[in-house]
């Protein structure tokens, strides 16, 4: 497994979480081997892989990370307005992402750099070099673009 990662910890033979991401050389003398700061994998997966990132009680951003080694991801989050859910899945050279947003919640989708909604009318919607749109209850088709070949 690549360093730094939870997989690298397992590769080092650890059975508890260290205090920080140490290189293989630094692992010979770690500060602590029972630390909680890296222990919330579920929050990281929800916020970064599924991409559900609460801003406040009435606003959520959806900013998924399409990790190449994953074929799909899904997550949901309870807000005062109701449940936000996201599911994305690879489909050939595209990604299909279904989003459900409760009424009364302000929600936008912000794609990572290098990805665009596969809908020509949405290609002009840009924010900091990432395609974005106001989230609606529907499926989106997303395509990775190549900058340099």
Short mmCIF file of C-alpha atoms in Angstrom, two decimals:
data_model
loop_
_atom_site.label_atom_id
_atom_site.label_comp_id
_atom_site.label_asym_id
_atom_site.label_seq_id
_atom_site.Cartn_x
_atom_site.Cartn_y
_atom_site.Cartn_z
CA UNK A 1 0.00 0.00 0.00
CA UNK A 2 1.04 3.53 -0.74
CA UNK A 3 2.33 5.75 2.04
CA UNK A 4 0.62 7.64 3.61
CA UNK A 5 -2.47 5.46 4.06
CA UNK A 6 -4.35 3.21 6.43
CA UNK A 7 -3.15 0.34 4.25
CA UNK A 8 0.45 1.36 4.92
CA UNK A 9 -0.25 1.13 8.68
CA UNK A 10 -1.42 -2.45 8.18
CA UNK A 11 1.64 -3.14 6.05
CA UNK A 12 3.85 -1.98 8.93
CA UNK A 13 2.10 -4.57 11.11
CA UNK A 14 0.25 -2.03 13.26
CA UNK A 15 -2.94 -3.05 15.04
CA UNK A 16 -3.71 0.45 16.42
CA UNK A 17 -3.53 3.91 14.90
CA UNK A 18 -0.34 5.96 15.28
CA UNK A 19 -0.40 9.62 16.26
CA UNK A 20 0.52 10.78 12.75
CA UNK A 21 1.39 9.58 9.27
CA UNK A 22 4.98 8.47 9.65
CA UNK A 23 7.35 7.34 6.96
CA UNK A 24 8.61 3.74 7.12
CA UNK A 25 11.87 5.00 8.67
CA UNK A 26 10.03 7.05 11.33
CA UNK A 27 7.77 4.09 12.22
CA UNK A 28 10.68 2.47 14.04
CA UNK A 29 10.14 4.98 16.89
CA UNK A 30 6.57 6.39 16.78
CA UNK A 31 5.23 8.92 19.31
CA UNK A 32 2.07 6.98 20.12
CA UNK A 33 0.45 3.80 18.83
CA UNK A 34 -3.05 4.28 20.18
CA UNK A 35 -4.25 7.63 18.97
CA UNK A 36 -7.80 8.61 18.03
CA UNK A 37 -7.13 11.48 15.60
CA UNK A 38 -7.02 9.20 12.54
CA UNK A 39 -9.76 6.92 13.87
CA UNK A 40 -12.76 8.39 12.12
CA UNK A 41 -12.48 6.77 8.73
CA UNK A 42 -16.25 7.01 8.20
CA UNK A 43 -16.24 10.83 8.34
CA UNK A 44 -13.39 10.96 5.83
CA UNK A 45 -15.14 8.50 3.50
CA UNK A 46 -18.42 10.43 3.72
CA UNK A 47 -16.85 13.84 3.15
CA UNK A 48 -14.22 12.96 0.56
CA UNK A 49 -15.16 9.76 -1.25
CA UNK A 50 -18.95 10.23 -1.33
CA UNK A 51 -18.32 13.98 -1.13
CA UNK A 52 -21.07 15.10 1.27
CA UNK A 53 -19.67 18.14 3.07
CA UNK A 54 -22.03 20.04 5.38
CA UNK A 55 -21.50 23.81 5.36
CA UNK A 56 -24.23 24.62 7.89
CA UNK A 57 -27.74 23.40 8.84
CA UNK A 58 -29.24 24.59 5.55
CA UNK A 59 -26.34 24.15 3.12
CA UNK A 60 -24.35 21.15 1.90
CA UNK A 61 -21.69 20.91 -0.79
CA UNK A 62 -21.18 17.69 -2.70
CA UNK A 63 -17.50 17.43 -3.65
CA UNK A 64 -16.72 13.78 -4.44
CA UNK A 65 -13.22 12.45 -5.00
CA UNK A 66 -13.31 9.86 -7.77
CA UNK A 67 -10.49 7.63 -6.55
CA UNK A 68 -9.28 5.55 -9.51
CA UNK A 69 -9.13 2.30 -7.52
CA UNK A 70 -12.81 2.52 -6.54
CA UNK A 71 -15.62 1.47 -8.85
CA UNK A 72 -18.37 3.06 -6.74
CA UNK A 73 -19.14 4.92 -3.52
CA UNK A 74 -22.28 5.88 -1.65
CA UNK A 75 -23.18 7.84 1.45
CA UNK A 76 -25.94 9.73 3.17
CA UNK A 77 -26.11 12.47 5.76
CA UNK A 78 -28.98 13.64 7.96
CA UNK A 79 -29.65 17.39 7.97
CA UNK A 80 -32.46 19.28 9.75
CA UNK A 81 -34.18 19.42 6.33
CA UNK A 82 -33.89 15.67 5.68
CA UNK A 83 -31.45 13.16 4.21
CA UNK A 84 -28.84 14.01 1.56
CA UNK A 85 -27.66 10.98 -0.38
CA UNK A 86 -25.00 10.50 -3.03
CA UNK A 87 -24.05 7.41 -5.00
CA UNK A 88 -21.49 7.37 -7.79
CA UNK A 89 -20.46 4.46 -9.97
CA UNK A 90 -18.08 4.04 -12.88
CA UNK A 91 -19.67 3.20 -16.22
CA UNK A 92 -16.94 2.76 -18.83
CA UNK A 93 -15.25 6.14 -19.29
CA UNK A 94 -18.04 7.93 -17.43
CA UNK A 95 -19.25 8.21 -13.86
CA UNK A 96 -22.93 8.10 -13.04
CA UNK A 97 -23.80 9.99 -9.87
CA UNK A 98 -27.26 9.99 -8.28
CA UNK A 99 -28.07 12.75 -5.81
CA UNK A 100 -31.05 13.16 -3.48
CA UNK A 101 -31.47 16.51 -1.73
CA UNK A 102 -34.33 17.35 0.67
CA UNK A 103 -36.53 20.35 0.03
CA UNK A 104 -35.29 23.50 1.78
CA UNK A 105 -31.61 22.55 1.64
CA UNK A 106 -29.19 24.62 -0.46
CA UNK A 107 -26.90 22.15 -2.16
CA UNK A 108 -24.37 22.38 -4.97
CA UNK A 109 -22.16 19.83 -6.69
CA UNK A 110 -18.53 20.77 -7.25
CA UNK A 111 -16.55 18.30 -9.33
CA UNK A 112 -12.80 17.77 -8.97
CA UNK A 113 -10.49 19.46 -11.46
CA UNK A 114 -10.37 17.35 -14.61
CA UNK A 115 -14.04 16.28 -14.53
CA UNK A 116 -17.04 17.84 -16.26
CA UNK A 117 -20.73 17.14 -16.32
CA UNK A 118 -21.36 15.31 -19.59
CA UNK A 119 -24.03 17.77 -20.61
CA UNK A 120 -22.91 20.51 -23.02
CA UNK A 121 -25.33 23.09 -21.57
CA UNK A 122 -23.61 22.74 -18.16
CA UNK A 123 -20.00 22.96 -19.39
CA UNK A 124 -20.00 26.75 -19.06
CA UNK A 125 -20.75 26.53 -15.31
CA UNK A 126 -17.25 26.79 -13.84
CA UNK A 127 -15.97 27.51 -10.34
CA UNK A 128 -12.24 27.54 -9.57
CA UNK A 129 -11.54 25.25 -12.54
CA UNK A 130 -14.06 22.66 -11.31
CA UNK A 131 -17.41 22.06 -12.97
CA UNK A 132 -20.30 22.84 -10.63
CA UNK A 133 -24.06 23.05 -10.55
CA UNK A 134 -26.92 23.46 -8.09
CA UNK A 135 -27.85 19.94 -7.00
CA UNK A 136 -31.16 18.48 -8.08
CA UNK A 137 -32.72 15.10 -7.33
CA UNK A 138 -31.48 13.23 -10.37
CA UNK A 139 -28.64 11.30 -11.97
CA UNK A 140 -25.65 13.15 -13.40
CA UNK A 141 -23.24 11.83 -16.01
CA UNK A 142 -19.65 12.93 -15.43
CA UNK A 143 -16.67 12.54 -17.71
CA UNK A 144 -12.96 12.84 -16.99
CA UNK A 145 -11.14 15.12 -19.40
CA UNK A 146 -7.53 14.82 -20.44
CA UNK A 147 -5.58 18.07 -20.37
CA UNK A 148 -2.44 16.77 -22.02
CA UNK A 149 -2.02 13.64 -24.07
#
